[in-house]
């Protein structure tokens, strides 16, 4: 790489450990670039975001690693928690993409936007207000061992199509439990939108057998193994491209 090279743009989701190692090698190769913009749509270990004594703090650990590299600015998408990195960053959201798609597919008077837990309530409620439709919350109750015991539905879902909005789908268990609770509460059907589809082993089969009619994800994570008529993807390319254009 020529030392006169001005701008380098790196786009890489970090799902597994090998993704991180590959990214670090690539950033090291770009150490002479004057301006490196790093876009990480999905940050691996972002859910390990609580710092307890004698426990690894994965989210902060990889932020510290990136701070040692030649990175000028970062771009993140719907990170599970607020990034702790000290490099200047832009935190994007997929909400506008979701709202446009939901508007094109559903009548606002016939849907309810649902948060699968309390943590996602603010986001789901904001989407419902923009779309001028109802909002509901799935309140999870766990036993003493931390296992999911039941889900209580709070909000108007009777005779509505419930659209569950979340940031990540991993095993799909919580989403499937929420769908059953919503149907038992009287809704007409359940669809789901999530920014990141990790879709760990067994999740695709679980979603395929569930009562969920459709799962919409963004393409923040490349997964060539998805073979299901229920799963569709929306592109985030224009969102990232416009953000990079603004930076440059």
Short mmCIF file of C-alpha atoms in Angstrom, two decimals, residues 33-140:
data_model
loop_
_atom_site.label_atom_id
_atom_site.label_comp_id
_atom_site.label_asym_id
_atom_site.label_seq_id
_atom_site.Cartn_x
_atom_site.Cartn_y
_atom_site.Cartn_z
CA UNK A 33 -3.22 4.81 5.17
CA UNK A 34 -3.96 8.35 6.33
CA UNK A 35 -7.68 7.82 6.90
CA UNK A 36 -9.27 4.43 7.66
CA UNK A 37 -13.04 4.25 8.02
CA UNK A 38 -14.11 1.00 9.64
CA UNK A 39 -17.72 -0.12 9.22
CA UNK A 40 -18.68 -3.05 11.45
CA UNK A 41 -22.40 -3.70 10.91
CA UNK A 42 -22.41 -6.47 13.52
CA UNK A 43 -19.91 -6.51 16.40
CA UNK A 44 -19.18 -9.94 17.80
CA UNK A 45 -19.31 -10.16 21.63
CA UNK A 46 -21.46 -7.01 21.76
CA UNK A 47 -23.91 -8.83 24.04
CA UNK A 48 -21.13 -9.43 26.55
CA UNK A 49 -21.59 -5.85 27.73
CA UNK A 50 -21.68 -6.13 31.53
CA UNK A 51 -18.39 -5.62 33.37
CA UNK A 52 -18.28 -7.88 36.43
CA UNK A 53 -15.32 -8.67 38.64
CA UNK A 54 -13.30 -11.69 37.49
CA UNK A 55 -15.34 -12.00 34.28
CA UNK A 56 -14.37 -11.11 30.73
CA UNK A 57 -15.85 -7.90 29.34
CA UNK A 58 -15.94 -8.92 25.67
CA UNK A 59 -17.51 -5.75 24.29
CA UNK A 60 -14.91 -3.52 25.95
CA UNK A 61 -12.04 -5.90 25.18
CA UNK A 62 -12.42 -5.71 21.41
CA UNK A 63 -12.99 -1.96 21.58
CA UNK A 64 -9.58 -1.63 23.24
CA UNK A 65 -8.03 -3.80 20.54
CA UNK A 66 -9.46 -1.58 17.80
CA UNK A 67 -8.16 1.53 19.55
CA UNK A 68 -4.60 0.29 18.95
CA UNK A 69 -5.16 0.08 15.19
CA UNK A 70 -4.98 2.81 12.56
CA UNK A 71 -8.72 3.57 12.52
CA UNK A 72 -9.97 7.14 12.06
CA UNK A 73 -13.69 6.57 12.47
CA UNK A 74 -16.08 3.67 13.04
CA UNK A 75 -19.59 2.99 11.79
CA UNK A 76 -21.82 0.62 13.75
CA UNK A 77 -25.36 -0.62 13.15
CA UNK A 78 -27.84 -1.26 15.97
CA UNK A 79 -25.19 -2.35 18.42
CA UNK A 80 -26.65 -4.33 21.32
CA UNK A 81 -25.38 -1.71 23.78
CA UNK A 82 -23.77 1.71 23.56
CA UNK A 83 -20.27 1.32 22.07
CA UNK A 84 -17.48 1.88 24.59
CA UNK A 85 -14.82 2.62 21.98
CA UNK A 86 -12.87 5.89 22.21
CA UNK A 87 -12.52 6.23 18.44
CA UNK A 88 -15.10 8.64 16.93
CA UNK A 89 -18.05 6.61 15.71
CA UNK A 90 -21.45 6.84 14.07
CA UNK A 91 -24.16 4.54 15.38
CA UNK A 92 -26.71 3.78 12.66
CA UNK A 93 -30.14 2.19 13.06
CA UNK A 94 -32.18 0.04 10.71
CA UNK A 95 -35.48 1.55 11.87
CA UNK A 96 -36.06 3.65 8.74
CA UNK A 97 -35.50 0.60 6.53
CA UNK A 98 -37.95 -1.39 8.64
CA UNK A 99 -40.57 1.36 8.73
CA UNK A 100 -40.51 1.77 4.95
CA UNK A 101 -40.92 -1.97 4.45
CA UNK A 102 -43.68 -2.31 7.06
CA UNK A 103 -45.60 0.59 5.51
CA UNK A 104 -45.45 -1.05 2.08
CA UNK A 105 -46.76 -4.38 3.41
CA UNK A 106 -49.26 -3.59 6.16
CA UNK A 107 -52.19 -1.32 7.00
CA UNK A 108 -51.21 0.64 10.13
CA UNK A 109 -54.70 0.28 11.60
CA UNK A 110 -54.38 -3.51 11.56
CA UNK A 111 -50.94 -3.97 13.13
CA UNK A 112 -49.31 -3.72 16.54
CA UNK A 113 -45.56 -3.19 16.90
CA UNK A 114 -44.25 -5.46 19.66
CA UNK A 115 -41.07 -5.40 21.73
CA UNK A 116 -40.01 -8.94 22.76
CA UNK A 117 -38.67 -7.62 26.08
CA UNK A 118 -38.42 -4.50 28.21
CA UNK A 119 -34.97 -3.64 26.82
CA UNK A 120 -36.34 -3.06 23.32
CA UNK A 121 -39.46 -1.19 24.40
CA UNK A 122 -38.17 2.31 23.59
CA UNK A 123 -37.26 1.38 20.03
CA UNK A 124 -40.46 -0.51 19.27
CA UNK A 125 -42.59 2.25 20.79
CA UNK A 126 -40.80 4.88 18.68
CA UNK A 127 -41.51 2.88 15.52
CA UNK A 128 -45.17 2.47 16.48
CA UNK A 129 -45.54 6.22 17.04
CA UNK A 130 -44.05 7.00 13.63
CA UNK A 131 -46.33 4.48 11.92
CA UNK A 132 -49.28 5.64 14.06
CA UNK A 133 -50.18 2.13 15.14
CA UNK A 134 -50.54 0.27 18.43
CA UNK A 135 -47.63 -0.81 20.63
CA UNK A 136 -47.34 -3.88 22.88
CA UNK A 137 -44.69 -5.38 25.13
CA UNK A 138 -43.79 -8.96 25.99
CA UNK A 139 -42.79 -9.07 29.65
CA UNK A 140 -40.64 -12.13 30.33
#
